[in-house]
mmCIF file of C-alpha atoms in Angstrom:
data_model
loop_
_atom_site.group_PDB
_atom_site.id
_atom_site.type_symbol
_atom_site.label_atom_id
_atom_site.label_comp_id
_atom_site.label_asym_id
_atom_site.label_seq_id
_atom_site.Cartn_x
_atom_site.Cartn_y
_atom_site.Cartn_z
ATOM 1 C CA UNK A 1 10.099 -30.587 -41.510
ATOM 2 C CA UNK A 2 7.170 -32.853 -39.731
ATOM 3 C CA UNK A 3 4.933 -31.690 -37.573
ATOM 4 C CA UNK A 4 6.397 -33.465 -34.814
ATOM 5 C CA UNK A 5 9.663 -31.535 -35.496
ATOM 6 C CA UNK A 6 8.331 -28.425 -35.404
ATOM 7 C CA UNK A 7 6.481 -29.032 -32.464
ATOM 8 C CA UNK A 8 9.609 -30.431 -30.561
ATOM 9 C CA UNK A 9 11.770 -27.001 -31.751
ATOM 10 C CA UNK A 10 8.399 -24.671 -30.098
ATOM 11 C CA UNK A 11 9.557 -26.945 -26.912
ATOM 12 C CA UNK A 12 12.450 -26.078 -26.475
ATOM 13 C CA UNK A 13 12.777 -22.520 -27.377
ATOM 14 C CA UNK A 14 10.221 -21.538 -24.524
ATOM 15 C CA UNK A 15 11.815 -23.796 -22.121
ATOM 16 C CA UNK A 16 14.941 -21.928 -22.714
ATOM 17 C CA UNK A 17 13.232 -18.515 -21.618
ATOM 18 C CA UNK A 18 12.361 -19.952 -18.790
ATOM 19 C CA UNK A 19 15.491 -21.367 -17.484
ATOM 20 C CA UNK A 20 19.321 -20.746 -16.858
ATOM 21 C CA UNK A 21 21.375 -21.360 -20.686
ATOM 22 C CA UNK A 22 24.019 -23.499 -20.977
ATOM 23 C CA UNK A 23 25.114 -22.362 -24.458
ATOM 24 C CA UNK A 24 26.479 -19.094 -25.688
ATOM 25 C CA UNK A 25 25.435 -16.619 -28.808
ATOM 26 C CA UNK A 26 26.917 -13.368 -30.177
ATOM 27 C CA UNK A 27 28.083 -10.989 -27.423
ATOM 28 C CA UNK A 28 26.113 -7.571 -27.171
ATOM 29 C CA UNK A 29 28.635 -4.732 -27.206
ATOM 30 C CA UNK A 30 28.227 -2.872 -24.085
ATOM 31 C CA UNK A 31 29.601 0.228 -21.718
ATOM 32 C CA UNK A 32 27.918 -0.706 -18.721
ATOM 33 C CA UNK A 33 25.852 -3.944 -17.103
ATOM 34 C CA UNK A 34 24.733 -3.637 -14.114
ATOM 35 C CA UNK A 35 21.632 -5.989 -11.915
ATOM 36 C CA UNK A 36 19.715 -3.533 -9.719
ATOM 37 C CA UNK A 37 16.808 -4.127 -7.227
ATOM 38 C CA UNK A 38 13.653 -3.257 -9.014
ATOM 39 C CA UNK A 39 12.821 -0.808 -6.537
ATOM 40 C CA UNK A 40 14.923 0.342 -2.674
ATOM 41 C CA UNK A 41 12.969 1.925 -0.408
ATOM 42 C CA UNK A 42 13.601 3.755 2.975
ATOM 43 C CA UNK A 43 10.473 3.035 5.435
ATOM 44 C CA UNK A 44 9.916 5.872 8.170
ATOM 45 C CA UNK A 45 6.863 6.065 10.557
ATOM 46 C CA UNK A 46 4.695 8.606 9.754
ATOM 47 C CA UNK A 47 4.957 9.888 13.166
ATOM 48 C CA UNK A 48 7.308 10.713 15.514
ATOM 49 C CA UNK A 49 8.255 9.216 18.610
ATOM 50 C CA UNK A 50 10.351 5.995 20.260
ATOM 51 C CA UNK A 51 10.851 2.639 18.636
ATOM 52 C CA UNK A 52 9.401 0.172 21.019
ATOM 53 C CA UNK A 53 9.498 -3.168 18.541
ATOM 54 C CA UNK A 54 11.440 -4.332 15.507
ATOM 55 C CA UNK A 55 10.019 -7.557 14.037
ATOM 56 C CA UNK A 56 12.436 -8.389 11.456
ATOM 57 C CA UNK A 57 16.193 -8.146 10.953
ATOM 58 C CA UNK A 58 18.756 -7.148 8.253
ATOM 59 C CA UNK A 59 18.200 -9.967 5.422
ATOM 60 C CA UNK A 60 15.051 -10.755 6.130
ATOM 61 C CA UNK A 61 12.721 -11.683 3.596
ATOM 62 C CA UNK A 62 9.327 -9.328 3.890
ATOM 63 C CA UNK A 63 6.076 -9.214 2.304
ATOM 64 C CA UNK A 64 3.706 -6.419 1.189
ATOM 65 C CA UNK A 65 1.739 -5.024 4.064
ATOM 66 C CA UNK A 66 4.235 -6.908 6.756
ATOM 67 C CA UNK A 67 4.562 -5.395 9.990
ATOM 68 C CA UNK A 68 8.384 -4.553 10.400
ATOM 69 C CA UNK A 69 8.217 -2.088 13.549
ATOM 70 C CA UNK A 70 6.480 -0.258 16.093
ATOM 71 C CA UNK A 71 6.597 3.186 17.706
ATOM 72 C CA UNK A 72 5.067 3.536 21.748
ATOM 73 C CA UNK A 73 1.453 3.497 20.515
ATOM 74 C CA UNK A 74 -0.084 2.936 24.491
ATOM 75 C CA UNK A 75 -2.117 6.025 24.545
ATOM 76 C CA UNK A 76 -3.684 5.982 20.847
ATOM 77 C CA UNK A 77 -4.304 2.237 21.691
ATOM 78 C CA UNK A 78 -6.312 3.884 25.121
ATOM 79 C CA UNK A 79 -7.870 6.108 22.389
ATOM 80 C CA UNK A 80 -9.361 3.668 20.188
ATOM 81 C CA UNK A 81 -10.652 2.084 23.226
ATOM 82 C CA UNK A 82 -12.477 4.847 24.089
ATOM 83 C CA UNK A 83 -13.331 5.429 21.062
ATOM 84 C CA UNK A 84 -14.616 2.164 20.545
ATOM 85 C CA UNK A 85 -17.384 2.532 24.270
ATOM 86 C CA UNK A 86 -18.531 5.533 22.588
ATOM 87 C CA UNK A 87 -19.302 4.680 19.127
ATOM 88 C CA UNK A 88 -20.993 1.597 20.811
ATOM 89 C CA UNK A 89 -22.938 4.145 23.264
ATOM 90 C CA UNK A 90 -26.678 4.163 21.119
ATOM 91 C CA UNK A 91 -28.541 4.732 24.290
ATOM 92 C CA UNK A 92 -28.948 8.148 23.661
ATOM 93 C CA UNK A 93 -29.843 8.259 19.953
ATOM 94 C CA UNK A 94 -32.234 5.566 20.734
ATOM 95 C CA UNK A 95 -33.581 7.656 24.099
ATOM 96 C CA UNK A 96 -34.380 10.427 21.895
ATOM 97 C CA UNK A 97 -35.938 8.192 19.110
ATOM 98 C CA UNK A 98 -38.724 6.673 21.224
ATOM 99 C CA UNK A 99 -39.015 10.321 22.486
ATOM 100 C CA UNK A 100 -39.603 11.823 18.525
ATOM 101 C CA UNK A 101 -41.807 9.063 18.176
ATOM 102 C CA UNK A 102 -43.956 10.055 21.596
ATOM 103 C CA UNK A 103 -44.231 13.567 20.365
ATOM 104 C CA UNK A 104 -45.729 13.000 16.616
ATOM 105 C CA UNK A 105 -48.146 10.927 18.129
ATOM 106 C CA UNK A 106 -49.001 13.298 20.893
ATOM 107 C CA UNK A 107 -49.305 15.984 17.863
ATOM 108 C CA UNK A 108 -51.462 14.274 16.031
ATOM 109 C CA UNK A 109 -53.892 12.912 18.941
ATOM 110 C CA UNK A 110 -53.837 16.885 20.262
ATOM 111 C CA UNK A 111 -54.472 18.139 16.399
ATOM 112 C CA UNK A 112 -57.233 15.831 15.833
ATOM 113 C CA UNK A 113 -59.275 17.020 19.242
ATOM 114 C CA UNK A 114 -58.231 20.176 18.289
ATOM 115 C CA UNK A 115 -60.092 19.911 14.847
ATOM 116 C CA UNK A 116 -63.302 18.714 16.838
ATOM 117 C CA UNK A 117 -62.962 21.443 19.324
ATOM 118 C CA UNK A 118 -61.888 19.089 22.409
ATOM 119 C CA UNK A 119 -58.041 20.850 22.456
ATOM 120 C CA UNK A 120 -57.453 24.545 22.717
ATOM 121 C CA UNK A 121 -55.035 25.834 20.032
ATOM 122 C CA UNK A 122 -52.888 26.539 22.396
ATOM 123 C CA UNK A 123 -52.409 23.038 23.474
ATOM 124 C CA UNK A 124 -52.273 22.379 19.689
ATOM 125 C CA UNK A 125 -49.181 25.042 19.920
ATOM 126 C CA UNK A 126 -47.484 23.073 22.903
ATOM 127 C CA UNK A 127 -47.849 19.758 21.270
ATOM 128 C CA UNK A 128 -46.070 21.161 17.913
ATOM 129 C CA UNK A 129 -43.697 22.709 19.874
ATOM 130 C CA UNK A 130 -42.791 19.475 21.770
ATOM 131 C CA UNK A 131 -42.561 17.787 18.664
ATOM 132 C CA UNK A 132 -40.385 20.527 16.816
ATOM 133 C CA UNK A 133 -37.830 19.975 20.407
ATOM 134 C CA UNK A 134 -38.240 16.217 19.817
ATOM 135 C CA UNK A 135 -36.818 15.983 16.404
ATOM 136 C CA UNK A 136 -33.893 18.426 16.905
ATOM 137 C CA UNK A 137 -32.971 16.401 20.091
ATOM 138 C CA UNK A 138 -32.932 13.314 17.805
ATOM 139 C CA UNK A 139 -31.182 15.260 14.643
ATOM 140 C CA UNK A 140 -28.480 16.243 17.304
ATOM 141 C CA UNK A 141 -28.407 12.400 19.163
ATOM 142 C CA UNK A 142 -27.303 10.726 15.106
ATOM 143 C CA UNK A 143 -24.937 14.031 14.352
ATOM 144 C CA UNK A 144 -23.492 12.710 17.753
ATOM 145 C CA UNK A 145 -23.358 9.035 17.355
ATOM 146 C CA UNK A 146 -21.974 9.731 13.727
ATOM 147 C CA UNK A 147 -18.797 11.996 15.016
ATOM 148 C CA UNK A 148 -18.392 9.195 17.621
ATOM 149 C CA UNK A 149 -18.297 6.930 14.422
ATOM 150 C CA UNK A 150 -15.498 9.215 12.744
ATOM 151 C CA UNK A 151 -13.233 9.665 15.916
ATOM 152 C CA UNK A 152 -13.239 6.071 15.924
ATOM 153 C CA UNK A 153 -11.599 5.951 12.203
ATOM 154 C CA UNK A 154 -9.622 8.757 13.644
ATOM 155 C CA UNK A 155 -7.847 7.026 16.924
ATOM 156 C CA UNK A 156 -7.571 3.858 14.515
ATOM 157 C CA UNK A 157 -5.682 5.681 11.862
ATOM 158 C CA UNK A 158 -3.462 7.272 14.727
ATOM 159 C CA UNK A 159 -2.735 4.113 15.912
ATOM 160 C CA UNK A 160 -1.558 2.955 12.625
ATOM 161 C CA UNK A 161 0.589 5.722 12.154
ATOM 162 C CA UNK A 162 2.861 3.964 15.205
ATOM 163 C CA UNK A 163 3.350 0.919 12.583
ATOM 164 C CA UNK A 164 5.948 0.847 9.681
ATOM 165 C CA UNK A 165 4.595 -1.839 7.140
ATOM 166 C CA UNK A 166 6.408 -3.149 4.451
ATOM 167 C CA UNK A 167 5.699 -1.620 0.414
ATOM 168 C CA UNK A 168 7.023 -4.218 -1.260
ATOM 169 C CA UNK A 169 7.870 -8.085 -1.664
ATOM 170 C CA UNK A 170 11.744 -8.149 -1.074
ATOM 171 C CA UNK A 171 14.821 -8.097 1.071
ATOM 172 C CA UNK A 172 15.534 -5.984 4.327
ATOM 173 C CA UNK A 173 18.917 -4.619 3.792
ATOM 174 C CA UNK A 174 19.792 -1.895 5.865
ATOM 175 C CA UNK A 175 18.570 -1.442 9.654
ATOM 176 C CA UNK A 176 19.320 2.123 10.547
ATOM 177 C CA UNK A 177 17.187 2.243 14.417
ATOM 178 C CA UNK A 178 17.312 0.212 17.335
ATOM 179 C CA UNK A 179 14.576 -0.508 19.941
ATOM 180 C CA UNK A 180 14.470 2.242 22.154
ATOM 181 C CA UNK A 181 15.691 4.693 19.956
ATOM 182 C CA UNK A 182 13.895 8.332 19.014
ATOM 183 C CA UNK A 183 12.400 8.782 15.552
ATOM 184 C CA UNK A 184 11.141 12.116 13.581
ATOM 185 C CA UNK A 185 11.435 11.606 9.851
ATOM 186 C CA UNK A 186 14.475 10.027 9.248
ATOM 187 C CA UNK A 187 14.521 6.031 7.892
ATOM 188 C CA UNK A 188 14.339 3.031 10.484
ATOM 189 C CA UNK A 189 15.430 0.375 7.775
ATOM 190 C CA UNK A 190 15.791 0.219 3.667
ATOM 191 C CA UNK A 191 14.114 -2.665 1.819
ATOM 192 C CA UNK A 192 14.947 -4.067 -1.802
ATOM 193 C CA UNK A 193 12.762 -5.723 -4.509
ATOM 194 C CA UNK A 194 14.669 -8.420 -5.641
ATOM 195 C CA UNK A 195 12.092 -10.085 -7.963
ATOM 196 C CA UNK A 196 12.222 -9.127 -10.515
ATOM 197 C CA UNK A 197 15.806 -7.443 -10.866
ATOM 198 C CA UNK A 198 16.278 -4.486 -13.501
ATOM 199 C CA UNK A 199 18.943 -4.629 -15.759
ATOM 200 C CA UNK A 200 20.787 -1.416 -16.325
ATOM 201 C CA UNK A 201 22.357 -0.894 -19.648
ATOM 202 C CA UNK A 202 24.687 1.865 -21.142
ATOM 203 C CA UNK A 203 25.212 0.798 -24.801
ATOM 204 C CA UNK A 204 26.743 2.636 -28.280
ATOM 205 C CA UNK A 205 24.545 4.616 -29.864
ATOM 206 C CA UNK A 206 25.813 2.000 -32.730
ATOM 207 C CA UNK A 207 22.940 -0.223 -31.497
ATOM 208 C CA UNK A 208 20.369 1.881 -31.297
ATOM 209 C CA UNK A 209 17.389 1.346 -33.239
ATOM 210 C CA UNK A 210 18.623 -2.961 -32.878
ATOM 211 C CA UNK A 211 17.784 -3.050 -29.327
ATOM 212 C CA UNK A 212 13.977 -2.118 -28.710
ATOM 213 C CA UNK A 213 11.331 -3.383 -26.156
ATOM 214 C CA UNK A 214 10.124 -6.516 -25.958
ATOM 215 C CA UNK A 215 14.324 -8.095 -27.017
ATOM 216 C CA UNK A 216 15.482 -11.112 -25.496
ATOM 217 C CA UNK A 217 19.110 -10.943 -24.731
ATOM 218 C CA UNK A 218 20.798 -13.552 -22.429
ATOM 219 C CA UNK A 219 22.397 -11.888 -19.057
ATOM 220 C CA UNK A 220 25.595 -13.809 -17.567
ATOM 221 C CA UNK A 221 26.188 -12.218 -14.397
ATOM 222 C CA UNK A 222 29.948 -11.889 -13.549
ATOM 223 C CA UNK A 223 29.661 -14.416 -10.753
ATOM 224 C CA UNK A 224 31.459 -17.893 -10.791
ATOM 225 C CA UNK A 225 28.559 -20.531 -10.112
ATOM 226 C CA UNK A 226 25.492 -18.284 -11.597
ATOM 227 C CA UNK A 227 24.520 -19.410 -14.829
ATOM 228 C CA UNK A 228 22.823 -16.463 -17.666
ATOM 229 C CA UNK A 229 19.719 -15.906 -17.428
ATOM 230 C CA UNK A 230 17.479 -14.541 -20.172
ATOM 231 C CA UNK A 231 16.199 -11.192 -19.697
ATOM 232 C CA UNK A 232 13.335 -8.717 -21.770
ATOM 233 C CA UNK A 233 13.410 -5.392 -22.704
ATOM 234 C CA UNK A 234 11.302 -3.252 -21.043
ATOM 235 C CA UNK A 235 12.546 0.464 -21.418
ATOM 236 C CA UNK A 236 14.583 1.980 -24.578
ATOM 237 C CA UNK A 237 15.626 5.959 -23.801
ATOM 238 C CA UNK A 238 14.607 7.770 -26.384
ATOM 239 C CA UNK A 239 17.139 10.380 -25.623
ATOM 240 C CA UNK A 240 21.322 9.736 -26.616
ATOM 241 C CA UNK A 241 24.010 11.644 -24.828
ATOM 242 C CA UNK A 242 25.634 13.281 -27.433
ATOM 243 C CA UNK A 243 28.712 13.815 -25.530
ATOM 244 C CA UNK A 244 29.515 10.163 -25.060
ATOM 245 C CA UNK A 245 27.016 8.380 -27.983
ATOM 246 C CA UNK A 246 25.609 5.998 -25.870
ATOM 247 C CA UNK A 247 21.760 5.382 -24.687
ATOM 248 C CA UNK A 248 20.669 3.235 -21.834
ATOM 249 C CA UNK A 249 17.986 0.931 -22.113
ATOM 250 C CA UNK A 250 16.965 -1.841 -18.961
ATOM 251 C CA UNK A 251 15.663 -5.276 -18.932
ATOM 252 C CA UNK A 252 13.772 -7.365 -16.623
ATOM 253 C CA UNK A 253 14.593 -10.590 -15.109
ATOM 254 C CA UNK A 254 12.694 -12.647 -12.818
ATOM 255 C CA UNK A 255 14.550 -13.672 -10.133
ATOM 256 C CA UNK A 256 11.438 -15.567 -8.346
ATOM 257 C CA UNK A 257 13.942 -17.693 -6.091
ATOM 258 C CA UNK A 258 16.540 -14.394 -5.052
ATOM 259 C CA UNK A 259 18.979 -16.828 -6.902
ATOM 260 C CA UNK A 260 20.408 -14.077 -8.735
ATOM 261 C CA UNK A 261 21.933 -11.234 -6.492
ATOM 262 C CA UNK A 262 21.639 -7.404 -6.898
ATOM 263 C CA UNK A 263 24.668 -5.544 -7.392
ATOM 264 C CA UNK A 264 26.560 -7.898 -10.034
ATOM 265 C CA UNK A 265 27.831 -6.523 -13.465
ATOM 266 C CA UNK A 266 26.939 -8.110 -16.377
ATOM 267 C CA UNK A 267 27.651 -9.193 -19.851
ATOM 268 C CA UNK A 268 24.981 -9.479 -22.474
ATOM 269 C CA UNK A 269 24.704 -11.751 -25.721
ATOM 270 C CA UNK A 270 22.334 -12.097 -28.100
ATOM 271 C CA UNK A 271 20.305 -15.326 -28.063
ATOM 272 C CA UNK A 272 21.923 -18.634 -29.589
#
């Protein structure tokens, strides 16, 4: 075979992995086929209290770190306001700054006459004194402005606790709250990762050991007008159910264009 041959054959074999087949190979013997969403999740605010806003609807496509809803948030938003004046407030730290700064050099001035017998040692006392007062005034003034700092982060992180994001690149597919409604812990919608799908498998223990990770076996949904799809291995159970001698194993299959639904059985063959 030429080079050119061989080079045409790499061609198309990748281009077939990457696209729907139009020819069939050996069927895969199989209990169960099933397309799930990678991964459903229920979304609940981490607080309680009353919906005020829902941004998005059932079907919806959402992405990673979306907004989707909104509890009442008006007083932590007053909070982070206020928060906000007073970690901007450096008056006082700066107040009793200039102040520490007045005292060494008083101290030193007063210990230097002292030392040439102009100061009494007990104005050398009152100016160490003053100085000692100075610098735990200004100590206290940054502990201050710092904890004004951290109750900032504080109201801010309160206030985000009124927002449900999104945890994933998917579908909305349930909506289980309506604006105006009370929350506590239960969901206010379900999202579903759609891209990739997993492919659940129940097979005979027959093919165990034949099917491992990294396979390619072709997926025809049972759905007229979606063509098969090929799909990899991903996860082999190492553990058979004795009582029925079967093992299930899943695949994953990118589904970048939600062309392929969840919820479909399957059929599997091997590749032509």
């Amino acid at each position: 075979m030429s080079i050119a041959s061989r080079t045409t054959l790499l061609v198309v074999g990748v281009l077939s992995l990457l696209t729907p087949l139009s020819q069939a190979g050996e069927p895969v013997p199989v209990l169960g086929c099933l397309l799930e969403p990678t991964t459903v999740a229920e979304l609940s605010a981490s607080t309680r209290g009353k919906v005020a806003d829902i941004q998005v609807k059932r079907g919806d496509v959402v992405k990673k770190g979306q907004v989707l809803a909104r509890l009442e948030s008006g007083v932590e938003e007053l909070n982070v306001e206020l928060a906000k004046k007073r970690a901007g407030m450096s008056m006082d730290l700066q107040s009793k700054e200039a102040r520490l700064d007045l005292s060494e050099l008083n101290e030193k001035r007063t210990r230097e006459l002292a030392e040439k017998n102009m100061m009494s040692s007990m104005q050398l006392d009152e100016a160490a004194t003053e100085k000692t007062i100075a610098q735990l005034e200004a100590f206290e003034a940054k502990e201050r402005y710092a904890l004004s700092k951290v109750e900032l982060r504080r109201a801010e992180e309160l206030l985000r606790q009124r927002y449900i994001h999104s945890t994933l690149d998917g579908i909305v597919v349930e909506m289980y709250k309506e604006v105006g409604e009370f929350v506590d812990e239960e969901p206010l919608l379900k999202l579903a990762q759609l891209d990739p799908l997993k492919v659940d498998v129940i097979a005979s223990v027959d093919l165990f050991g034949e099917i491992k990770e990294g396979t390619n076996l072709t997926v025809s949904p049972e759905l007229a007008g979606v063509p098969p799809f090929v799909a990899v291995v991903d996860v082999v159970d190492k553990i058979i159910d004795g009582g029925s001698g079967t093992f299930r194993f899943s695949m994953v299959l990118p589904n970048p264009q939600y062309a392929v639904p969840a919820g479909l059985n399957c059929q599997l063959e091997r590749l032509p």
